Short mmCIF file of C-alpha atoms in Angstrom, two decimals:
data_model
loop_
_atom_site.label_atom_id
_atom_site.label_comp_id
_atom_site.label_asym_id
_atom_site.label_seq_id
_atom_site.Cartn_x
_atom_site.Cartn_y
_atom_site.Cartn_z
CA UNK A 295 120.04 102.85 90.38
CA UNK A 296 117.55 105.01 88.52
CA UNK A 297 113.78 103.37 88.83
CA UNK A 298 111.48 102.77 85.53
CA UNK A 299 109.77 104.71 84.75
CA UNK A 300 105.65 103.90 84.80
CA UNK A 301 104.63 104.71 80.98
CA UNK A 302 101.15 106.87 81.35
CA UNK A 303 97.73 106.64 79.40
CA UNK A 304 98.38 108.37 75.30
CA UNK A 305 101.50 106.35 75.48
CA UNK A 306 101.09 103.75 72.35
CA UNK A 307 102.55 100.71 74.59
CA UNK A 308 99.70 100.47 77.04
CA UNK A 309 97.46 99.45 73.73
CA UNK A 310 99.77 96.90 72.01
CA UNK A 311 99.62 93.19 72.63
CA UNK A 312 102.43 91.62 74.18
CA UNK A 313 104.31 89.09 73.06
CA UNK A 314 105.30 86.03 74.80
CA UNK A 315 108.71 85.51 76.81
CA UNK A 316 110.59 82.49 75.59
CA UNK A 317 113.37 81.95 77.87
CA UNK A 318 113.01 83.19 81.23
CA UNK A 319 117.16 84.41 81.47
CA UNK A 320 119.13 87.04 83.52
CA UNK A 321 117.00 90.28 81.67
CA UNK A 322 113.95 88.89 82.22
CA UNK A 323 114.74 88.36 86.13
CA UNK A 324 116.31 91.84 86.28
CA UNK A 325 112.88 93.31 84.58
CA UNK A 326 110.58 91.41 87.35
CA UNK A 327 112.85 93.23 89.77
CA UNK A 328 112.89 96.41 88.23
CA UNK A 329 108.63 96.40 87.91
CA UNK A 330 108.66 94.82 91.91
CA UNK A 331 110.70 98.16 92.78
CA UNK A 332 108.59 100.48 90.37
CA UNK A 333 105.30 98.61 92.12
CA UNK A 334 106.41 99.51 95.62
CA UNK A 335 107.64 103.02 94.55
CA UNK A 336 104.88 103.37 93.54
CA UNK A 337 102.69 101.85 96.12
CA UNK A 338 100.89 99.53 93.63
CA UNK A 339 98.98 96.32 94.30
CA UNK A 340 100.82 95.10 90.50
CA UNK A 341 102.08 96.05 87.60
CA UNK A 342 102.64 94.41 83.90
CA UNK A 343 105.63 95.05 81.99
CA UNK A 344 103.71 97.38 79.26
CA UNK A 345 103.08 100.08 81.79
CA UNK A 346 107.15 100.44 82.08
CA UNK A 347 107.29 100.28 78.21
CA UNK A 348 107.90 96.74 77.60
CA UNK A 349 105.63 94.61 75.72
CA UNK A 350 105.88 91.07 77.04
CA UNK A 351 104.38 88.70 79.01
CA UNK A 352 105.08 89.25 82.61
CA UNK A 353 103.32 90.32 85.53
CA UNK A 354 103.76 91.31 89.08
CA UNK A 355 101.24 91.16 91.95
CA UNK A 356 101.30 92.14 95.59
CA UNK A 357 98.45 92.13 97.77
CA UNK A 358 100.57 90.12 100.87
CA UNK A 359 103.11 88.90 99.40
CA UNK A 360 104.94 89.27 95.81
CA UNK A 361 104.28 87.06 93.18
CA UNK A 362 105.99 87.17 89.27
CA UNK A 363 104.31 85.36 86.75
CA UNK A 364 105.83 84.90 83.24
CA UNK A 365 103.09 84.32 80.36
CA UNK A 366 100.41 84.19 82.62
CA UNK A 367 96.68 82.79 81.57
CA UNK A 368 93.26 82.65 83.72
CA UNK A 369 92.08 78.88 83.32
CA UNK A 370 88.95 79.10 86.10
CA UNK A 371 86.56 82.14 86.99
CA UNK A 372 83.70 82.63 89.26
CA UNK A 373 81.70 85.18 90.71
CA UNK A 374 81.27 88.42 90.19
CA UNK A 375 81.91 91.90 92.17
CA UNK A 376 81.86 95.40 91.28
CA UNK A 377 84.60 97.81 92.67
CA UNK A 378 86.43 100.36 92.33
CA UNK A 379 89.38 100.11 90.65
CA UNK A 380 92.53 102.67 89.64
CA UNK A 381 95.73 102.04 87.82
CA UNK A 382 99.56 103.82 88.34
CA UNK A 383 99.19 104.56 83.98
CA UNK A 384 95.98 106.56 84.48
CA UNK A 385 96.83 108.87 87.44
CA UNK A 386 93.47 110.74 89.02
CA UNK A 387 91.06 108.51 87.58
CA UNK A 388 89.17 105.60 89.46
CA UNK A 389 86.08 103.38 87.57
CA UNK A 390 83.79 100.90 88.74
CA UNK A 391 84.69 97.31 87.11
CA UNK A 392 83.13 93.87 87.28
CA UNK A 393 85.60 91.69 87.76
CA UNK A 394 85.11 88.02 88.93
CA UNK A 395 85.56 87.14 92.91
CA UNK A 396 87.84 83.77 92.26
CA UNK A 397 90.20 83.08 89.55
CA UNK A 398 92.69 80.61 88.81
CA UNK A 399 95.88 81.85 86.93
CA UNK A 400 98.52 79.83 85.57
CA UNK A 401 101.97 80.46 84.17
CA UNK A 402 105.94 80.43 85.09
CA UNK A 403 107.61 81.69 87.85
CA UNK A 404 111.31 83.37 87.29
CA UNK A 405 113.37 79.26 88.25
CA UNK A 406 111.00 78.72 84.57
CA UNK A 407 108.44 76.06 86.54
CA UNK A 408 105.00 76.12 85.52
CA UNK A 409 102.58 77.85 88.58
CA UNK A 410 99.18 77.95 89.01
CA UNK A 411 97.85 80.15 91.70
CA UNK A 412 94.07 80.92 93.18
CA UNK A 413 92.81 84.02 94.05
CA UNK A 414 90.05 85.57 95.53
CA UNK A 415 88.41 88.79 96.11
CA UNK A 416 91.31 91.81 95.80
CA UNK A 417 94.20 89.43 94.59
CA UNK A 418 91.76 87.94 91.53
CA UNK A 419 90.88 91.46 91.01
CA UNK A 420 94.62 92.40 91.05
CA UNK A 421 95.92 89.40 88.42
CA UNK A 422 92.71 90.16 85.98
CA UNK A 423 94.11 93.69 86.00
CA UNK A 424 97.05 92.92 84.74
CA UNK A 425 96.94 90.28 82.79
CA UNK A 426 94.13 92.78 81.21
CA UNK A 427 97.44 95.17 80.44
CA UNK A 428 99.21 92.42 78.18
CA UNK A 429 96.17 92.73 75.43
CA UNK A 430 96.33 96.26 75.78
CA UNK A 431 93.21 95.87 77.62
CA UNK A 432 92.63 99.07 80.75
CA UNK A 433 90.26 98.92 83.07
CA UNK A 434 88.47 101.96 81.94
CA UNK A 435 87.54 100.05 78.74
CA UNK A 436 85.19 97.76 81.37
CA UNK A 437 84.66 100.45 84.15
CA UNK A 438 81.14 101.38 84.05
CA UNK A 439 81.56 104.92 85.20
CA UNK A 440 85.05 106.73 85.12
CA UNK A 441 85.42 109.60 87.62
CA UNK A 442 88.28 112.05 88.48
CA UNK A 443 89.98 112.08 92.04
CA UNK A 444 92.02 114.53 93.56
CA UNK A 445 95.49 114.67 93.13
CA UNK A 446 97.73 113.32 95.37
CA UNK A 447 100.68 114.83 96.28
CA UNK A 448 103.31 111.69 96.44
CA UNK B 278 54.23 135.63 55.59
CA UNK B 279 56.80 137.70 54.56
CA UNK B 280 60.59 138.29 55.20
CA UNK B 281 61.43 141.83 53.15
CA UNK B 282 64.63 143.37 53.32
CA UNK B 283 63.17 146.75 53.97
CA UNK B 284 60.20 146.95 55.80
CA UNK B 285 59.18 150.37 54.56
CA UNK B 286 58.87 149.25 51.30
CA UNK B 287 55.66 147.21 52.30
CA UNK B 288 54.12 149.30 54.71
CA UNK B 289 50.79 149.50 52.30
CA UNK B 290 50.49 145.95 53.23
CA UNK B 291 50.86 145.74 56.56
CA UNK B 292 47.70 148.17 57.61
CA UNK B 293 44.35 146.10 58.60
CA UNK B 294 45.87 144.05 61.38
CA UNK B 295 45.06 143.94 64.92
CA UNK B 296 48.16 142.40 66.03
CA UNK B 297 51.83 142.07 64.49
CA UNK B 298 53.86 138.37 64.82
CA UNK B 299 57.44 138.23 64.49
CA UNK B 300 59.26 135.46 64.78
CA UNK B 301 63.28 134.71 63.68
CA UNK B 302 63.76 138.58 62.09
CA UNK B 303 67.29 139.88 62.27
CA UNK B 304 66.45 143.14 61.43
CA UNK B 305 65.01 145.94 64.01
CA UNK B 306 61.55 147.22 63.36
CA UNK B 307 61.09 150.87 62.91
CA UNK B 308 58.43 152.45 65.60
CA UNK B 309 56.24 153.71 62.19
CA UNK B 310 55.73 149.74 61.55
CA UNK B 311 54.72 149.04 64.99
CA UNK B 312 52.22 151.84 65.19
CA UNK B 313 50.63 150.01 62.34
CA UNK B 314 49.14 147.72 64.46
CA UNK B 315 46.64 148.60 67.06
CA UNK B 316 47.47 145.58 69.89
CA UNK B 317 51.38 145.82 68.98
CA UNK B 318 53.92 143.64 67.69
CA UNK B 319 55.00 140.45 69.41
CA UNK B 320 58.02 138.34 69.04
CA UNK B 321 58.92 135.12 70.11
CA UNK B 322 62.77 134.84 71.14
CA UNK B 323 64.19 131.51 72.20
CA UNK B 324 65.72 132.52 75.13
CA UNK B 325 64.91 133.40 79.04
CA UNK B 326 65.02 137.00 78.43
CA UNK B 327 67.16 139.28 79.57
CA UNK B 328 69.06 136.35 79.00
CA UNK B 329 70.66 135.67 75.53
CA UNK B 330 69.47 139.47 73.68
CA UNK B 331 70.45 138.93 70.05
CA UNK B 332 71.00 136.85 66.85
CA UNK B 333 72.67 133.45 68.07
CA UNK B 334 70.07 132.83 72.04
CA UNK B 335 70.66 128.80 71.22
CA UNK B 336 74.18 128.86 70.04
CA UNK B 337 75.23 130.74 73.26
CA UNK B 338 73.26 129.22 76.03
CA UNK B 339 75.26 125.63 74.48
CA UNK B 340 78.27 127.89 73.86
CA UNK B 341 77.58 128.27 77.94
CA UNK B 342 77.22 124.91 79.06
CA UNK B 343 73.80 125.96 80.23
CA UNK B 344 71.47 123.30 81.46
CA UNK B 345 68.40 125.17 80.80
CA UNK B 346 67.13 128.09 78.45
CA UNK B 347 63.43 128.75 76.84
CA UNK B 348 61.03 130.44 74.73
CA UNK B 349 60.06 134.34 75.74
CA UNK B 350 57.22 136.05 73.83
CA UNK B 351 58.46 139.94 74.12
CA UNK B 352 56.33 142.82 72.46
CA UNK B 353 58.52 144.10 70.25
CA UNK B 354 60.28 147.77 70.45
CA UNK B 355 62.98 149.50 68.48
CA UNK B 356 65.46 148.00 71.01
CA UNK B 357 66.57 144.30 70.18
CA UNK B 358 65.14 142.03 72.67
CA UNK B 359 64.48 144.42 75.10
CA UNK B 360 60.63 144.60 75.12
CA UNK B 361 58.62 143.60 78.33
CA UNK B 362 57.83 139.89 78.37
CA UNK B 363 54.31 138.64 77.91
CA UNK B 364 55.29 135.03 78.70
CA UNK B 365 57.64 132.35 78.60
CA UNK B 366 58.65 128.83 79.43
CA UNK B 367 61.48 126.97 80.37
CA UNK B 368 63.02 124.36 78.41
CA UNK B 369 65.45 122.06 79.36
CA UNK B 370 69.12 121.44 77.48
CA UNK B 371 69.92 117.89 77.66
CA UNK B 372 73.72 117.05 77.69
CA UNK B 373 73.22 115.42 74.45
CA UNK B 374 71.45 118.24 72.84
CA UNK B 375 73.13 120.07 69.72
CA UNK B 376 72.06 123.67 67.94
CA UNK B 377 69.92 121.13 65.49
CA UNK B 378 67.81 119.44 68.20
CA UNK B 379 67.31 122.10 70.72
CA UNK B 380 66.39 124.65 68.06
CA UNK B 381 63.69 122.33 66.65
CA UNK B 382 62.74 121.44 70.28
CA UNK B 383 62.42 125.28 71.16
CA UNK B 384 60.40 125.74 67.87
CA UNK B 385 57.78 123.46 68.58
CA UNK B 386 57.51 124.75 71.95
CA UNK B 387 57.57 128.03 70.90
CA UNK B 388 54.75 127.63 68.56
CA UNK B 389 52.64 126.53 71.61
CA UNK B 390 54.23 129.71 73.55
CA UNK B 391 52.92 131.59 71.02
CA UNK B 392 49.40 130.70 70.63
CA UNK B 393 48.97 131.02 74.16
CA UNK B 394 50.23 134.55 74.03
CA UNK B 395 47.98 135.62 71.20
CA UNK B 396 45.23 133.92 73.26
CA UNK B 397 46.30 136.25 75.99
CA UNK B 398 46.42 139.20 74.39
CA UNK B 399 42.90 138.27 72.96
CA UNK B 400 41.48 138.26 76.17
CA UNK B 401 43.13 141.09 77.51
CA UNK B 402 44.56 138.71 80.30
CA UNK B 403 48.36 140.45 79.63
CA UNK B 404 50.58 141.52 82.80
CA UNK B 405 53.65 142.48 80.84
CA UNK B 406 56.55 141.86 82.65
CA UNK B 407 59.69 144.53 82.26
CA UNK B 408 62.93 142.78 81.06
CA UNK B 409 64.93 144.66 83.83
CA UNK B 410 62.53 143.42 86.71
CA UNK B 411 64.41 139.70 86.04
CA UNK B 412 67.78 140.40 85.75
CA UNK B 413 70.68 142.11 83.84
CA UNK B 414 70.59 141.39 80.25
CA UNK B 415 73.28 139.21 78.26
CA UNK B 416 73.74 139.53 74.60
CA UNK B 417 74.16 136.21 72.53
CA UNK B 418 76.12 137.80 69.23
CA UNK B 419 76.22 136.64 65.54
CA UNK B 420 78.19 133.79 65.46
CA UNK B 421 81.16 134.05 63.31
CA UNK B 422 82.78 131.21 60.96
CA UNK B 423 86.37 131.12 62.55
CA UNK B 424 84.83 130.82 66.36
CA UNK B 425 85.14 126.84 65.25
CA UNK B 426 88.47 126.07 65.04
CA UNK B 427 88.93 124.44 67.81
CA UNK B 428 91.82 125.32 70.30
CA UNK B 429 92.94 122.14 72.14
CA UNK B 430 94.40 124.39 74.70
CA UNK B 431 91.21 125.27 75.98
CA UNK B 432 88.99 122.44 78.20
CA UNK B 433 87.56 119.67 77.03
CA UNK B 434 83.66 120.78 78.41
CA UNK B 435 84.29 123.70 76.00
CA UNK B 436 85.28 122.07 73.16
CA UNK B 437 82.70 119.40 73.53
CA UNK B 438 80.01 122.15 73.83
CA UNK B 439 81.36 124.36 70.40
CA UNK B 440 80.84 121.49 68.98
CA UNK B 441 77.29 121.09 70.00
CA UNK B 442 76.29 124.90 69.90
CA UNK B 443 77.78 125.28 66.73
CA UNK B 444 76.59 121.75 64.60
CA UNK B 445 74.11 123.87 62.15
CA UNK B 446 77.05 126.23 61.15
CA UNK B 447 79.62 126.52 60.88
CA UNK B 448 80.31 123.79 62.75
CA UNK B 449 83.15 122.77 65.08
CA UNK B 450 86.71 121.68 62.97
CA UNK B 451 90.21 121.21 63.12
CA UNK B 452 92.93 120.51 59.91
CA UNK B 453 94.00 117.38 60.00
CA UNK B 454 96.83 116.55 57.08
CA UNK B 455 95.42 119.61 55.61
CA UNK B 456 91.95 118.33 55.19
CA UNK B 457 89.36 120.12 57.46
CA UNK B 458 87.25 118.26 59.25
CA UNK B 459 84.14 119.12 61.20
CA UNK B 460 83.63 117.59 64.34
CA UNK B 461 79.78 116.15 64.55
CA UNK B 462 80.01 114.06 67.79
CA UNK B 463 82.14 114.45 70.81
CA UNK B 464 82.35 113.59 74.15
CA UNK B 465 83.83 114.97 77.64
CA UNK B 466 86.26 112.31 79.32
CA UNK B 467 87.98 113.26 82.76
CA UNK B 468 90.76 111.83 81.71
CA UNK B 469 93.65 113.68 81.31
CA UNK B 470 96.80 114.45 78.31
CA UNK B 471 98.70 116.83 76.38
CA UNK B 472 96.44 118.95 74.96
CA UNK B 473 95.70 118.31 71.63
CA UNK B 474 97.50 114.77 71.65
CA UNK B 475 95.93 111.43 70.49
CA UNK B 476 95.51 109.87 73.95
CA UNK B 477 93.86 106.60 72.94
CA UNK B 478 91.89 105.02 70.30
CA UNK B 479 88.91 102.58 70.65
CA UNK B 480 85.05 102.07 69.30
CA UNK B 481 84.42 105.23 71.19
CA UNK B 482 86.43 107.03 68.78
CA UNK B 483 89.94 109.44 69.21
CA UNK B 484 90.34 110.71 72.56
CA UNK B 485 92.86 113.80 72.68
CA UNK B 486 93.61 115.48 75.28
CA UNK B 487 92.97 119.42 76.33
CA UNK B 488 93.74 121.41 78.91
CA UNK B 489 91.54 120.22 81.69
CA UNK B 490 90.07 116.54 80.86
CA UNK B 491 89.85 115.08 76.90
CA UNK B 492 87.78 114.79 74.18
CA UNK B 493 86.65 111.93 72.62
CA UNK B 494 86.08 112.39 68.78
CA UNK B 495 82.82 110.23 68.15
CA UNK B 496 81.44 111.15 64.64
CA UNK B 497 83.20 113.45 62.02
CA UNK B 498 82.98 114.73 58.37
CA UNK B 499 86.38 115.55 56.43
CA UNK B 500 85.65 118.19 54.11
CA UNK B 501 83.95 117.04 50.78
CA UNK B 502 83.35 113.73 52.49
CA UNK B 503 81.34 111.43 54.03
CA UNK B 504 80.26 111.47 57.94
CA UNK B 505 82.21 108.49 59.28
CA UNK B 506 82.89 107.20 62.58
CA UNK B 507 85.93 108.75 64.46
CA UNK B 508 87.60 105.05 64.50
CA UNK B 509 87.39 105.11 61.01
CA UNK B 510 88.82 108.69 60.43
CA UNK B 511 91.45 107.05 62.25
CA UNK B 512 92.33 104.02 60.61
CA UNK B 513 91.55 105.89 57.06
CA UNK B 514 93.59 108.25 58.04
CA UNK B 515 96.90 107.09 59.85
CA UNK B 516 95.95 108.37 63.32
CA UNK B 517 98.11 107.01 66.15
CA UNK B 518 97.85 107.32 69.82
CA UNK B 519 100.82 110.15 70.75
CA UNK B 520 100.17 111.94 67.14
CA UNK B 521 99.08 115.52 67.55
CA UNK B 522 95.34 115.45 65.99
CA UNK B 523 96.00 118.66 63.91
CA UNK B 524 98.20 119.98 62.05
CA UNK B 525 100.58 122.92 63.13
#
C-alpha cells in the first residue's frame, strides 16, 4: 500500500480552511489511518489532514499514545511557554512559538462520540499545532524567529 | 560650483585657487587641470579605497552583501580612484539599508570627511597614505539597466540585495502578466521552494522561492502605477500560492 504523501510549504492546501466532517464513515476512518501511518513514517508527533492534501477537519496526535480527533476545538487554555517547534510540511526549518502549557480540546473520536481531552506541556503544544493547520494557520506565522537546520538524511 | 562637460573649456576659470574639490565627477581630470592648483585636487569617493574604484562604490558594496563600506578623501590623479588617501572613515551598512539611504548617509558623512581633510591639508598635518599599501583594488562598474531583472534561479540574499543596491535606478523588476514591476521592498526567508514559485502569501507579502532560501516581496510598483503593498499586488493581481511570479 503506497503511503500519502505529506503536501510541503507553496502547496495552496496548507493555507485553505477546512471544512467540517459530517459523518464520520468508512473514508474518513481509512484517512485517520492513512495520516497515523504517514505520522509514524514520518516520525511526527501529529499531523492534520491538509498537510496530506485534504481539507477537513481531522487531526492526529502522538506524543505516547495515538489519538484521532474529528472537528476538533480548544475550549480551555493556560500558560504560556516558548519552544521550539518544526513541522513535516516545512522540512529544514525550526521557529520559536508561544504556545500555551495546558489546553483542553474537544471533538469526536472515529465510533462518532464526542471527546474532550487535556493536555499539557508537549501534547498541548502538539494539538494547538494542528488544529493551527485546519485554518491554514503554520507555525512560522507565530514563530518569533525562523531558522534553517541541517538536512537530515531520512 | 560647476559640472562642465569638458574641463578644458574652463580652464581660465579655474586659476586663483589654492586647492581643487571634487566630489561625484565621472569624468577623469587631465594632469594640466590639476597643475592648476598649487595644494592639488582632492576627491571624496564613498568607498574604503582600494575598495570599490569607479562609478557605482554604493551600488556594489550592497550588490556585495557587504556589512560595512565608507567615505575616502583621495587626491586626485589621472588614474580613477587610484590617488593616495588623505583620510577616511568607516560607515556601517545596515541590513535594511538601500542605494537611497546609504548614499544620503555616506553624503552627510562625507561632507564632515571632507572638511576635516581640507582642515588637514590647511595645516599641513597630511600623511598620504598609498592605495596599494591597503590592499588590492576592486572596481565597482557603471551599473547597467538590464542587471535588474531579477533571475529567481539565483539566491534569495542576492536578490534581496539587487534590490536594495539598485532602488535609485534602475531598480530591481520582474514581468508579471506583462506588466513590469519594480521590486521596492524585499526580504530574505530561509525557507525553501521552487525557484521562482509563489510559496505563500500573507501580510508580509509574496514569498517565492529561489535557489537557496526565498524572497518575500514586501513593497512593489507595477509600471505606471502606484507603490502598493505586495499583498495587494497579489490580490489585485490574481497571484496564487504555486503560480510562477513571472512570466516566461
Amino acid at each position: 500500500m503506497s503511503g500519502l504523501a505529506i503536501r510541503i510549504y507553496g502547496d495552496p492546501v496548507l493555507r485553505q480552511k477546512a471544512l467540517p466532517i459530517k459523518n464520520i464513515d468508512r473514508r474518513v476512518r481509512r484517512l485517520a489511518k492513512y495520516m497515523e501511518e504517514a505520522m509514524d513514517k514520518a516520525n511526527g508527533v501529529g499531523l492534520a489532514a491538509p498537510q496530506v492534501g485534504v481539507s477537513e477537519r481531522i487531526i492526529v496526535v502522538k506524543v505516547k499514545s495515538p489519538i484521532v480527533l474529528v472537528n476538533p476545538v480548544i475550549t480551555y487554555m493556560e500558560g504560556e511557554d516558548l519552544a521550539e517547534e518544526g513541522c513535516l510540511s516545512l522540512p529544514n526549518v525550526v521557529g520559536d512559538v508561544g504556545r500555551a502549557t495546558r489546553v483542553v480540546v474537544k471533538g469526536l473520536d472515529l465510533n462518532e462520540r464526542e471527546i474532550e481531552v487535556e493536555a499539557k506541556n508537549l501534547l498541548a503544544r502538539a494539538f494547538q499545532h494542528e488544529i493551527d493547520h485546519l485554518d491554514g494557520i503554520l507555525f512560522i506565522d507565530r514563530a518569533v524567529s525562523i531558522r534553517r537546520v541541517e538536512e537530515s538524511s531520512d | 560650483m560647476l559640472s562642465p562637460e569638458r574641463l578644458i573649456d574652463i580652464k581660465d576659470k579655474l586659476t586663483g585657487f589654492d586647492l581643487g574639490v571634487v566630489v561625484a565627477y565621472g569624468l577623469i581630470i587631465p594632469r594640466k587641470i590639476i597643475n592648476l592648483f598649487p595644494m592639488g585636487i582632492i576627491n571624496l569617493h564613498p568607498s574604503l579605497l582600494p575598495k570599490y574604484r569607479g562609478a557605482a562604490p554604493i551600488q556594489w558594496a550592497l550588490l556585495n552583501g557587504e556589512e560595512e563600506t565608507g567615505v575616502s578623501i583621495i587626491y586626485l590623479t589621472e588614474e580613477l580612484d587610484a590617488g593616495d588617501i588623505i583620510i577616511q572613515e568607516k560607515v556601517k551598512i545596515l541590513p535594511e539599508d538601500n542605494a537611497e539611504t546609504l548614499s544620503s548617509r555616506l553624503s552627510v558623512i562625507g561632507a564632515n570627511v571632507l572638511a576635516k581633510a581640507v582642515e588637514l591639508i590647511e595645516n599641513n598635518n597630511v600623511r598620504p597614505v598609498p592605495q596599494n599599501s591597503l590592499g588590492i583594488p576592486s572596481y565597482a562598474p557603471k551599473i547597467e539597466p538590464q542587471m535588474g531583472r531579477i533571475d529567481w534561479n539565483t539566491g534569495a540574499r542576492d536578490i534581496v540585495n539587487k534590490v536594495r543596491a539598485l532602488s535609485l535606478w534602475p531598480g530591481a523588476y520582474f514581468y508579471s502578466k506583462g506588466i513590469k514591476v519594480n521590486m521596492l521592498e524585499a526580504e530574505v526567508s530561509p525557507i525553501n521552494g521552487e525557484a521562482g514559485k509563489v510559496i505563500d502569501i500573507g501580510d508580509n507579502g509574496i514569498l517565492v522561492g529561489s535557489r537557496d532560501g526565498s524572497v518575500w516581496i514586501k513593497k512593489i510598483r507595477p509600471e505606471n502605477r502606484k507603490i502598493m503593498s505586495g499583498l495587494d499586488f497579489a490580490n489585485g493581481y490574481r497571484i496564487k500560492i504555486g503560480d510562477p511570479i513571472s512570466d516566461g
